Amino acid sequence: MNAFIQAMPKAELHVHLEGTLEPDLSFALAAKNGIDLPYETPEALLAAYDFHDLPSFLAIYYRAMHVLQDESDFFDLTWAYLKKARSQNVLYAELFFDPQAHTSRGVAFKTVIDGIRRAQEQAQSELGMETQLILCFLRDMSAESAMATLKEALPYKHLLIGVGLDSDEKNNPPLKFAAVFALARTEGLKLTMHCDVNQLNTLVHIGQVLHDIKVDRIDHGINSLEDPALCKIIAERGLGLTVCPVSNRFCVQDLTASHLRKMLQLGMRATVNSDDPAYFRAYMNENLQALLDDGGLTIDEIVQLVRNSFLVSWISEERREYYLNLLDAHVQAAA
Ligand code: HPA
Ligand code: ZN
């Protein structure tokens, strides 16, 4: 690993906690919870990861979640990710979670959020790592289910910074959730939505998140580059785009390094993120290293992408300045 990248202070803005479930932890939780896995070893489970697009990934991702049953399981999941991220000098993270993937199989919302929250608190006290939580709705479930989930979450609003939208985008446009996101906005939550790469009607969907939903950030958003008018709005509003290079290499067979370069050239605030690192076998630093080694990005471009993460993160101006100063000091020390 490039030592400069390893030691650089970083932020992660697009990581699904359920996507950080490593095979070893799957096996440990399955044994604890008396669940039979259809594989003999963690290595065999890993070898069965066979995805080439978003739906084939999601099928494996949802199937694996059944081992997550009680509060301590959600704690263990979150704590393992936070320790790993901190070891890569990720100092700040905004974490996605998918409550409907758990409540739909009988796990209570409170169980999920209590376990995650306890790990966040421990990361703050033991690792000095700051995190915030983003509740994602599953877009292939109904708008009614999303609304019910939002209402169930409102008593925990103080534990959330925002809401997002993930899962299978095909035939599930942003507008389907307009009322849910409008209520979330009224409740003071930030808004983001996935605009996954190369989806059917992607430019229509990106237009909806900008003009109708009026998101505060876009997850992925690569295809905006196909429309100069969309790029202009994203740049003018200073909207962050949470790009996930190694995830893209799996789901659309392209690391999207040239897209990241183009976004930077257009003044769009692109960032680099890991998405589902246990599945794509790449945490933050492996994503940055891939952009350097395989994508041909320069160190200056990498630094700009990391800087953008702090610029578009949902933190106070005081914390932003603190992190940007750390980053500047790291860059200057290496010059
Ligand atoms: N896109 C949509 N749904 C997801 C993703 C993603 O990148 N990761 C986990 N769920
Ligand atoms: Zn994602």
mmCIF file of C-alpha atoms and ligand atoms in Angstrom:
data_model
loop_
_atom_site.group_PDB
_atom_site.id
_atom_site.type_symbol
_atom_site.label_atom_id
_atom_site.label_comp_id
_atom_site.label_asym_id
_atom_site.label_seq_id
_atom_site.Cartn_x
_atom_site.Cartn_y
_atom_site.Cartn_z
ATOM 1 C CA MET A 1 0.000 0.000 0.000
ATOM 2 C CA ASN A 2 1.196 3.462 -0.855
ATOM 3 C CA ALA A 3 2.269 4.983 2.488
ATOM 4 C CA PHE A 4 0.954 8.423 1.583
ATOM 5 C CA ILE A 5 -2.533 7.029 0.937
ATOM 6 C CA GLN A 6 -2.448 4.844 4.057
ATOM 7 C CA ALA A 7 -1.588 7.752 6.364
ATOM 8 C CA MET A 8 -3.830 10.344 4.699
ATOM 9 C CA PRO A 9 -6.763 11.474 6.896
ATOM 10 C CA LYS A 10 -9.925 10.358 5.089
ATOM 11 C CA ALA A 11 -13.723 10.332 5.208
ATOM 12 C CA GLU A 12 -16.101 7.643 3.969
ATOM 13 C CA LEU A 13 -19.569 8.756 2.861
ATOM 14 C CA HIS A 14 -20.959 5.696 1.091
ATOM 15 C CA VAL A 15 -20.654 2.439 2.994
ATOM 16 C CA HIS A 16 -23.547 0.066 3.694
ATOM 17 C CA LEU A 17 -22.996 -1.473 7.118
ATOM 18 C CA GLU A 18 -24.603 -4.689 5.894
ATOM 19 C CA GLY A 19 -22.036 -4.628 3.085
ATOM 20 C CA THR A 20 -19.214 -4.814 5.632
ATOM 21 C CA LEU A 21 -20.228 -8.308 6.792
ATOM 22 C CA GLU A 22 -17.059 -10.353 6.363
ATOM 23 C CA PRO A 23 -17.301 -14.143 5.819
ATOM 24 C CA ASP A 24 -15.541 -14.864 9.144
ATOM 25 C CA LEU A 25 -18.116 -12.834 11.063
ATOM 26 C CA SER A 26 -20.936 -14.502 9.084
ATOM 27 C CA PHE A 27 -19.709 -17.860 10.279
ATOM 28 C CA ALA A 28 -19.262 -16.735 13.885
ATOM 29 C CA LEU A 29 -22.772 -15.241 14.013
ATOM 30 C CA ALA A 30 -24.323 -18.247 12.267
ATOM 31 C CA ALA A 31 -22.769 -20.554 14.884
ATOM 32 C CA LYS A 32 -23.922 -18.318 17.729
ATOM 33 C CA ASN A 33 -27.474 -18.043 16.374
ATOM 34 C CA GLY A 34 -27.849 -21.683 15.369
ATOM 35 C CA ILE A 35 -28.150 -20.901 11.655
ATOM 36 C CA ASP A 36 -26.947 -23.377 9.039
ATOM 37 C CA LEU A 37 -24.934 -21.786 6.244
ATOM 38 C CA PRO A 38 -24.834 -23.652 2.942
ATOM 39 C CA TYR A 39 -21.019 -23.444 2.922
ATOM 40 C CA GLU A 40 -18.421 -25.373 4.884
ATOM 41 C CA THR A 41 -15.965 -22.527 5.461
ATOM 42 C CA PRO A 42 -15.658 -18.742 5.153
ATOM 43 C CA GLU A 43 -13.398 -19.347 2.156
ATOM 44 C CA ALA A 44 -16.098 -21.409 0.432
ATOM 45 C CA LEU A 45 -18.630 -18.643 1.107
ATOM 46 C CA LEU A 46 -16.243 -16.106 -0.371
ATOM 47 C CA ALA A 47 -15.646 -18.287 -3.410
ATOM 48 C CA ALA A 48 -19.415 -18.306 -4.029
ATOM 49 C CA TYR A 49 -19.528 -14.524 -4.417
ATOM 50 C CA ASP A 50 -20.508 -14.411 -8.039
ATOM 51 C CA PHE A 51 -21.822 -11.027 -9.094
ATOM 52 C CA HIS A 52 -21.515 -9.060 -12.280
ATOM 53 C CA ASP A 53 -24.267 -6.448 -11.895
ATOM 54 C CA LEU A 54 -26.405 -4.804 -9.215
ATOM 55 C CA PRO A 55 -29.194 -7.446 -9.003
ATOM 56 C CA SER A 56 -26.763 -10.379 -8.795
ATOM 57 C CA PHE A 57 -24.879 -8.559 -6.033
ATOM 58 C CA LEU A 58 -28.036 -7.662 -4.120
ATOM 59 C CA ALA A 59 -29.259 -11.277 -4.124
ATOM 60 C CA ILE A 60 -26.103 -12.400 -2.303
ATOM 61 C CA TYR A 61 -26.072 -9.333 -0.032
ATOM 62 C CA TYR A 62 -29.637 -9.855 1.260
ATOM 63 C CA ARG A 63 -29.243 -13.621 1.670
ATOM 64 C CA ALA A 64 -26.208 -13.121 3.910
ATOM 65 C CA MET A 65 -28.020 -10.813 6.345
ATOM 66 C CA HIS A 66 -29.985 -13.584 8.037
ATOM 67 C CA VAL A 67 -27.137 -14.193 10.461
ATOM 68 C CA LEU A 68 -27.790 -10.725 11.954
ATOM 69 C CA GLN A 69 -30.299 -11.380 14.711
ATOM 70 C CA ASP A 70 -29.751 -9.508 17.936
ATOM 71 C CA GLU A 71 -28.360 -6.243 19.213
ATOM 72 C CA SER A 72 -24.876 -7.625 19.775
ATOM 73 C CA ASP A 73 -24.764 -8.880 16.160
ATOM 74 C CA PHE A 74 -25.357 -5.358 14.855
ATOM 75 C CA PHE A 75 -22.787 -4.095 17.332
ATOM 76 C CA ASP A 76 -20.217 -6.672 16.165
ATOM 77 C CA LEU A 77 -20.881 -5.859 12.504
ATOM 78 C CA THR A 78 -20.500 -2.125 13.004
ATOM 79 C CA TRP A 79 -17.561 -2.344 15.395
ATOM 80 C CA ALA A 80 -15.579 -4.578 13.030
ATOM 81 C CA TYR A 81 -16.078 -2.100 10.195
ATOM 82 C CA LEU A 82 -15.201 0.929 12.308
ATOM 83 C CA LYS A 83 -11.986 -0.669 13.590
ATOM 84 C CA LYS A 84 -10.991 -1.589 10.044
ATOM 85 C CA ALA A 85 -11.802 1.870 8.697
ATOM 86 C CA ARG A 86 -9.912 3.590 11.510
ATOM 87 C CA SER A 87 -6.882 1.386 10.810
ATOM 88 C CA GLN A 88 -6.913 2.893 7.309
ATOM 89 C CA ASN A 89 -7.042 6.423 8.766
ATOM 90 C CA VAL A 90 -10.676 6.970 7.923
ATOM 91 C CA LEU A 91 -11.355 9.529 10.670
ATOM 92 C CA TYR A 92 -14.954 10.278 9.815
ATOM 93 C CA ALA A 93 -17.699 8.111 8.292
ATOM 94 C CA GLU A 94 -21.363 8.417 7.377
ATOM 95 C CA LEU A 95 -22.877 4.948 7.603
ATOM 96 C CA PHE A 96 -25.828 3.578 5.647
ATOM 97 C CA PHE A 97 -28.090 0.933 7.104
ATOM 98 C CA ASP A 98 -31.116 -0.878 5.621
ATOM 99 C CA PRO A 99 -33.683 -1.333 8.424
ATOM 100 C CA GLN A 100 -36.325 -2.876 6.129
ATOM 101 C CA ALA A 101 -33.941 -5.727 5.307
ATOM 102 C CA HIS A 102 -34.164 -6.624 9.009
ATOM 103 C CA THR A 103 -37.677 -5.628 10.076
ATOM 104 C CA SER A 104 -39.053 -7.606 7.110
ATOM 105 C CA ARG A 105 -37.608 -10.789 8.662
ATOM 106 C CA GLY A 106 -38.765 -10.051 12.190
ATOM 107 C CA VAL A 107 -35.807 -8.169 13.676
ATOM 108 C CA ALA A 108 -36.968 -5.039 15.508
ATOM 109 C CA PHE A 109 -35.851 -1.589 14.371
ATOM 110 C CA LYS A 110 -34.717 -0.863 17.933
ATOM 111 C CA THR A 111 -32.466 -3.957 17.955
ATOM 112 C CA VAL A 112 -30.744 -2.777 14.785
ATOM 113 C CA ILE A 113 -30.210 0.838 15.749
ATOM 114 C CA ASP A 114 -29.227 0.108 19.358
ATOM 115 C CA GLY A 115 -26.424 -2.213 18.257
ATOM 116 C CA ILE A 116 -25.152 0.176 15.605
ATOM 117 C CA ARG A 117 -25.332 3.113 18.005
ATOM 118 C CA ARG A 118 -23.357 1.325 20.721
ATOM 119 C CA ALA A 119 -20.532 0.641 18.237
ATOM 120 C CA GLN A 120 -20.586 4.282 17.087
ATOM 121 C CA GLU A 121 -20.202 5.423 20.695
ATOM 122 C CA GLN A 122 -17.363 2.993 21.314
ATOM 123 C CA ALA A 123 -15.608 4.174 18.132
ATOM 124 C CA GLN A 124 -15.842 7.736 19.350
ATOM 125 C CA SER A 125 -14.478 6.954 22.815
ATOM 126 C CA GLU A 126 -11.887 4.266 21.979
ATOM 127 C CA LEU A 127 -10.802 5.137 18.441
ATOM 128 C CA GLY A 128 -11.476 8.863 18.330
ATOM 129 C CA MET A 129 -13.521 8.163 15.227
ATOM 130 C CA GLU A 130 -16.552 10.294 14.446
ATOM 131 C CA THR A 131 -19.541 8.776 12.621
ATOM 132 C CA GLN A 132 -23.104 9.609 11.655
ATOM 133 C CA LEU A 133 -25.928 7.366 10.510
ATOM 134 C CA ILE A 134 -28.052 7.462 7.333
ATOM 135 C CA LEU A 135 -31.209 5.370 7.128
ATOM 136 C CA CYS A 136 -31.726 3.914 3.640
ATOM 137 C CA PHE A 137 -35.088 2.847 2.261
ATOM 138 C CA LEU A 138 -35.221 -0.155 -0.046
ATOM 139 C CA ARG A 139 -36.547 1.191 -3.339
ATOM 140 C CA ASP A 140 -37.818 -2.204 -4.517
ATOM 141 C CA MET A 141 -40.233 -2.187 -1.582
ATOM 142 C CA SER A 142 -43.338 0.007 -1.592
ATOM 143 C CA ALA A 143 -43.522 3.719 -0.832
ATOM 144 C CA GLU A 144 -45.950 2.792 1.987
ATOM 145 C CA SER A 145 -43.336 0.551 3.564
ATOM 146 C CA ALA A 146 -40.761 3.333 3.316
ATOM 147 C CA MET A 147 -43.193 5.791 4.930
ATOM 148 C CA ALA A 148 -43.955 3.349 7.747
ATOM 149 C CA THR A 149 -40.214 2.855 8.277
ATOM 150 C CA LEU A 150 -39.623 6.603 8.424
ATOM 151 C CA LYS A 151 -42.386 6.996 11.019
ATOM 152 C CA GLU A 152 -40.947 4.139 13.048
ATOM 153 C CA ALA A 153 -37.561 5.859 12.898
ATOM 154 C CA LEU A 154 -38.702 9.333 13.930
ATOM 155 C CA PRO A 155 -38.409 8.642 17.684
ATOM 156 C CA TYR A 156 -34.712 7.935 16.934
ATOM 157 C CA LYS A 157 -34.311 11.011 14.730
ATOM 158 C CA HIS A 158 -31.587 12.398 16.982
ATOM 159 C CA LEU A 159 -29.440 9.367 16.034
ATOM 160 C CA LEU A 160 -29.775 10.005 12.282
ATOM 161 C CA ILE A 161 -28.186 12.648 10.048
ATOM 162 C CA GLY A 162 -30.119 11.767 6.914
ATOM 163 C CA VAL A 163 -32.025 9.311 4.763
ATOM 164 C CA GLY A 164 -31.026 7.556 1.553
ATOM 165 C CA LEU A 165 -32.446 5.230 -1.075
ATOM 166 C CA ASP A 166 -30.815 2.003 -2.209
ATOM 167 C CA SER A 167 -31.471 -1.501 -3.612
ATOM 168 C CA ASP A 168 -32.661 -2.280 -7.149
ATOM 169 C CA GLU A 169 -33.235 0.905 -9.169
ATOM 170 C CA LYS A 170 -34.894 -0.749 -12.153
ATOM 171 C CA ASN A 171 -38.483 0.585 -12.387
ATOM 172 C CA ASN A 172 -38.105 2.230 -8.965
ATOM 173 C CA PRO A 173 -37.588 5.928 -9.751
ATOM 174 C CA PRO A 174 -36.854 8.612 -7.140
ATOM 175 C CA LEU A 175 -40.334 10.111 -7.572
ATOM 176 C CA LYS A 176 -41.889 6.946 -6.129
ATOM 177 C CA PHE A 177 -40.559 8.190 -2.767
ATOM 178 C CA ALA A 178 -41.262 11.915 -3.110
ATOM 179 C CA ALA A 179 -43.646 12.076 -0.126
ATOM 180 C CA VAL A 180 -41.302 10.062 2.111
ATOM 181 C CA PHE A 181 -38.344 12.314 1.352
ATOM 182 C CA ALA A 182 -40.452 15.453 1.717
ATOM 183 C CA LEU A 183 -41.418 14.358 5.230
ATOM 184 C CA ALA A 184 -37.806 13.474 6.057
ATOM 185 C CA ARG A 185 -36.771 16.955 4.958
ATOM 186 C CA THR A 186 -39.463 18.543 7.141
ATOM 187 C CA GLU A 187 -38.112 16.531 10.059
ATOM 188 C CA GLY A 188 -34.687 18.090 9.542
ATOM 189 C CA LEU A 189 -32.950 15.133 7.922
ATOM 190 C CA LYS A 190 -30.501 15.428 5.024
ATOM 191 C CA LEU A 191 -31.403 13.672 1.781
ATOM 192 C CA THR A 192 -29.383 11.479 -0.533
ATOM 193 C CA MET A 193 -30.362 8.844 -3.100
ATOM 194 C CA HIS A 194 -28.543 6.211 -5.096
ATOM 195 C CA CYS A 195 -28.390 6.865 -8.823
ATOM 196 C CA ASP A 196 -26.620 3.609 -9.625
ATOM 197 C CA VAL A 197 -24.438 3.266 -12.710
ATOM 198 C CA ASN A 198 -25.918 2.473 -16.147
ATOM 199 C CA GLN A 199 -29.466 2.011 -14.924
ATOM 200 C CA LEU A 200 -32.554 2.110 -17.122
ATOM 201 C CA ASN A 201 -33.732 5.760 -17.402
ATOM 202 C CA THR A 202 -30.732 6.910 -15.398
ATOM 203 C CA LEU A 203 -30.780 10.491 -16.739
ATOM 204 C CA VAL A 204 -34.476 10.831 -15.886
ATOM 205 C CA HIS A 205 -33.725 9.564 -12.374
ATOM 206 C CA ILE A 206 -30.814 11.964 -11.911
ATOM 207 C CA GLY A 207 -33.058 14.792 -13.105
ATOM 208 C CA GLN A 208 -35.676 13.796 -10.518
ATOM 209 C CA VAL A 209 -33.217 13.763 -7.614
ATOM 210 C CA LEU A 210 -32.018 17.235 -8.604
ATOM 211 C CA HIS A 211 -35.294 18.929 -9.546
ATOM 212 C CA ASP A 212 -38.024 17.110 -7.617
ATOM 213 C CA ILE A 213 -36.458 15.539 -4.537
ATOM 214 C CA LYS A 214 -33.755 18.224 -4.288
ATOM 215 C CA VAL A 215 -31.212 15.953 -2.652
ATOM 216 C CA ASP A 216 -28.256 17.210 -0.650
ATOM 217 C CA ARG A 217 -25.966 14.603 -2.247
ATOM 218 C CA ILE A 218 -26.040 11.885 -4.907
ATOM 219 C CA ASP A 219 -24.767 8.345 -4.389
ATOM 220 C CA HIS A 220 -22.875 7.158 -7.493
ATOM 221 C CA GLY A 221 -24.291 9.546 -10.158
ATOM 222 C CA ILE A 222 -21.687 8.571 -12.777
ATOM 223 C CA ASN A 223 -24.120 8.871 -15.688
ATOM 224 C CA SER A 224 -24.701 12.579 -15.019
ATOM 225 C CA LEU A 225 -21.590 13.040 -17.183
ATOM 226 C CA GLU A 226 -23.728 12.203 -20.225
ATOM 227 C CA ASP A 227 -25.720 15.426 -19.838
ATOM 228 C CA PRO A 228 -23.887 18.782 -19.584
ATOM 229 C CA ALA A 229 -26.978 20.437 -18.073
ATOM 230 C CA LEU A 230 -27.012 17.946 -15.173
ATOM 231 C CA CYS A 231 -23.265 18.403 -14.649
ATOM 232 C CA LYS A 232 -23.707 22.155 -14.530
ATOM 233 C CA ILE A 233 -26.396 21.977 -11.841
ATOM 234 C CA ILE A 234 -24.384 19.514 -9.743
ATOM 235 C CA ALA A 235 -21.295 21.733 -9.970
ATOM 236 C CA GLU A 236 -23.207 24.956 -9.283
ATOM 237 C CA ARG A 237 -24.937 23.513 -6.233
ATOM 238 C CA GLY A 238 -21.680 22.039 -4.949
ATOM 239 C CA LEU A 239 -23.379 18.656 -4.594
ATOM 240 C CA GLY A 240 -21.265 15.709 -3.557
ATOM 241 C CA LEU A 241 -21.183 12.527 -5.634
ATOM 242 C CA THR A 242 -20.207 9.401 -3.733
ATOM 243 C CA VAL A 243 -18.482 7.297 -6.369
ATOM 244 C CA CYS A 244 -17.484 3.693 -5.573
ATOM 245 C CA PRO A 245 -14.725 2.615 -7.981
ATOM 246 C CA VAL A 246 -14.158 -1.034 -7.051
ATOM 247 C CA SER A 247 -17.901 -1.586 -6.627
ATOM 248 C CA ASN A 248 -18.280 -0.238 -10.158
ATOM 249 C CA ARG A 249 -15.575 -2.580 -11.389
ATOM 250 C CA PHE A 250 -17.763 -5.468 -10.182
ATOM 251 C CA CYS A 251 -21.169 -4.129 -11.185
ATOM 252 C CA VAL A 252 -20.390 -2.419 -14.514
ATOM 253 C CA GLN A 253 -16.883 -3.755 -15.268
ATOM 254 C CA ASP A 254 -15.327 -0.289 -15.126
ATOM 255 C CA LEU A 255 -13.292 1.302 -12.320
ATOM 256 C CA THR A 256 -14.722 4.666 -13.521
ATOM 257 C CA ALA A 257 -11.375 6.429 -12.972
ATOM 258 C CA SER A 258 -11.780 8.469 -16.157
ATOM 259 C CA HIS A 259 -15.242 9.518 -14.965
ATOM 260 C CA LEU A 260 -13.791 10.705 -11.668
ATOM 261 C CA ARG A 261 -11.154 12.710 -13.522
ATOM 262 C CA LYS A 262 -13.813 14.290 -15.728
ATOM 263 C CA MET A 263 -15.935 15.221 -12.710
ATOM 264 C CA LEU A 264 -12.978 16.956 -11.092
ATOM 265 C CA GLN A 265 -12.282 18.840 -14.322
ATOM 266 C CA LEU A 266 -15.909 20.000 -14.417
ATOM 267 C CA GLY A 267 -15.784 21.227 -10.813
ATOM 268 C CA MET A 268 -18.099 18.469 -9.562
ATOM 269 C CA ARG A 269 -17.403 17.353 -6.012
ATOM 270 C CA ALA A 270 -16.732 13.676 -6.601
ATOM 271 C CA THR A 271 -15.585 11.491 -3.705
ATOM 272 C CA VAL A 272 -14.261 7.919 -3.371
ATOM 273 C CA ASN A 273 -16.053 5.305 -1.276
ATOM 274 C CA SER A 274 -16.125 1.568 -0.653
ATOM 275 C CA ASP A 275 -19.897 0.801 -0.866
ATOM 276 C CA ASP A 276 -19.872 -2.873 0.256
ATOM 277 C CA PRO A 277 -16.236 -3.535 1.124
ATOM 278 C CA ALA A 278 -16.637 -7.072 2.460
ATOM 279 C CA TYR A 279 -18.127 -8.153 -0.864
ATOM 280 C CA PHE A 280 -15.988 -6.123 -3.228
ATOM 281 C CA ARG A 281 -12.882 -6.969 -1.162
ATOM 282 C CA ALA A 282 -11.761 -3.349 -1.045
ATOM 283 C CA TYR A 283 -12.022 -0.845 1.792
ATOM 284 C CA MET A 284 -11.195 2.857 1.371
ATOM 285 C CA ASN A 285 -7.447 2.524 0.822
ATOM 286 C CA GLU A 286 -7.789 -0.307 -1.680
ATOM 287 C CA ASN A 287 -10.182 1.880 -3.660
ATOM 288 C CA LEU A 288 -7.728 4.780 -3.691
ATOM 289 C CA GLN A 289 -4.826 2.471 -4.508
ATOM 290 C CA ALA A 290 -6.751 0.967 -7.434
ATOM 291 C CA LEU A 291 -7.366 4.459 -8.817
ATOM 292 C CA LEU A 292 -3.640 5.143 -8.601
ATOM 293 C CA ASP A 293 -2.391 1.781 -9.923
ATOM 294 C CA ASP A 294 -5.072 0.732 -12.385
ATOM 295 C CA GLY A 295 -6.966 3.942 -13.055
ATOM 296 C CA GLY A 296 -3.968 6.170 -13.724
ATOM 297 C CA LEU A 297 -5.115 8.989 -11.438
ATOM 298 C CA THR A 298 -2.416 11.257 -10.064
ATOM 299 C CA ILE A 299 -1.728 11.798 -6.369
ATOM 300 C CA ASP A 300 -3.043 15.358 -6.774
ATOM 301 C CA GLU A 301 -6.332 13.997 -8.090
ATOM 302 C CA ILE A 302 -6.513 11.516 -5.207
ATOM 303 C CA VAL A 303 -5.959 14.341 -2.716
ATOM 304 C CA GLN A 304 -8.709 16.416 -4.355
ATOM 305 C CA LEU A 305 -11.135 13.482 -4.141
ATOM 306 C CA VAL A 306 -10.337 13.017 -0.448
ATOM 307 C CA ARG A 307 -10.632 16.756 0.171
ATOM 308 C CA ASN A 308 -14.048 16.704 -1.487
ATOM 309 C CA SER A 309 -15.237 14.064 1.001
ATOM 310 C CA PHE A 310 -14.672 16.473 3.861
ATOM 311 C CA LEU A 311 -16.131 19.368 1.838
ATOM 312 C CA VAL A 312 -19.431 17.578 1.186
ATOM 313 C CA SER A 313 -19.741 15.678 4.468
ATOM 314 C CA TRP A 314 -22.619 16.539 6.774
ATOM 315 C CA ILE A 315 -20.586 17.988 9.635
ATOM 316 C CA SER A 316 -20.251 21.371 11.301
ATOM 317 C CA GLU A 317 -18.051 24.001 9.666
ATOM 318 C CA GLU A 318 -15.775 23.769 12.683
ATOM 319 C CA ARG A 319 -15.222 20.020 12.219
ATOM 320 C CA ARG A 320 -14.796 20.481 8.474
ATOM 321 C CA GLU A 321 -12.028 22.984 9.042
ATOM 322 C CA TYR A 322 -10.394 20.656 11.565
ATOM 323 C CA TYR A 323 -10.284 17.749 9.090
ATOM 324 C CA LEU A 324 -9.206 19.907 6.152
ATOM 325 C CA ASN A 325 -6.330 21.262 8.253
ATOM 326 C CA LEU A 326 -5.239 17.700 9.056
ATOM 327 C CA LEU A 327 -5.349 16.825 5.370
ATOM 328 C CA ASP A 328 -3.384 19.940 4.403
ATOM 329 C CA ALA A 329 -0.752 19.140 7.020
ATOM 330 C CA HIS A 330 -0.423 15.606 5.649
ATOM 331 C CA VAL A 331 0.020 16.872 2.094
ATOM 332 C CA GLN A 332 2.537 19.527 3.134
ATOM 333 C CA ALA A 333 4.567 17.080 5.211
ATOM 334 C CA ALA A 334 4.937 14.878 2.138
ATOM 335 C CA ALA A 335 5.868 17.720 -0.248
HETATM 336 N N1 HPA B 1 -26.679 0.218 -4.869
HETATM 337 C C1 HPA B 1 -27.904 -0.147 -4.534
HETATM 338 N N2 HPA B 1 -28.163 -0.845 -3.452
HETATM 339 C C2 HPA B 1 -27.155 -1.205 -2.647
HETATM 340 C C3 HPA B 1 -25.874 -0.851 -2.944
HETATM 341 C C4 HPA B 1 -25.620 -0.067 -4.101
HETATM 342 O O1 HPA B 1 -24.497 0.383 -4.396
HETATM 343 N N3 HPA B 1 -25.094 -1.379 -1.969
HETATM 344 C C5 HPA B 1 -25.915 -1.997 -1.098
HETATM 345 N N4 HPA B 1 -27.179 -1.892 -1.515
HETATM 346 ZN ZN ZN B 2 -24.371 1.871 -2.319
#
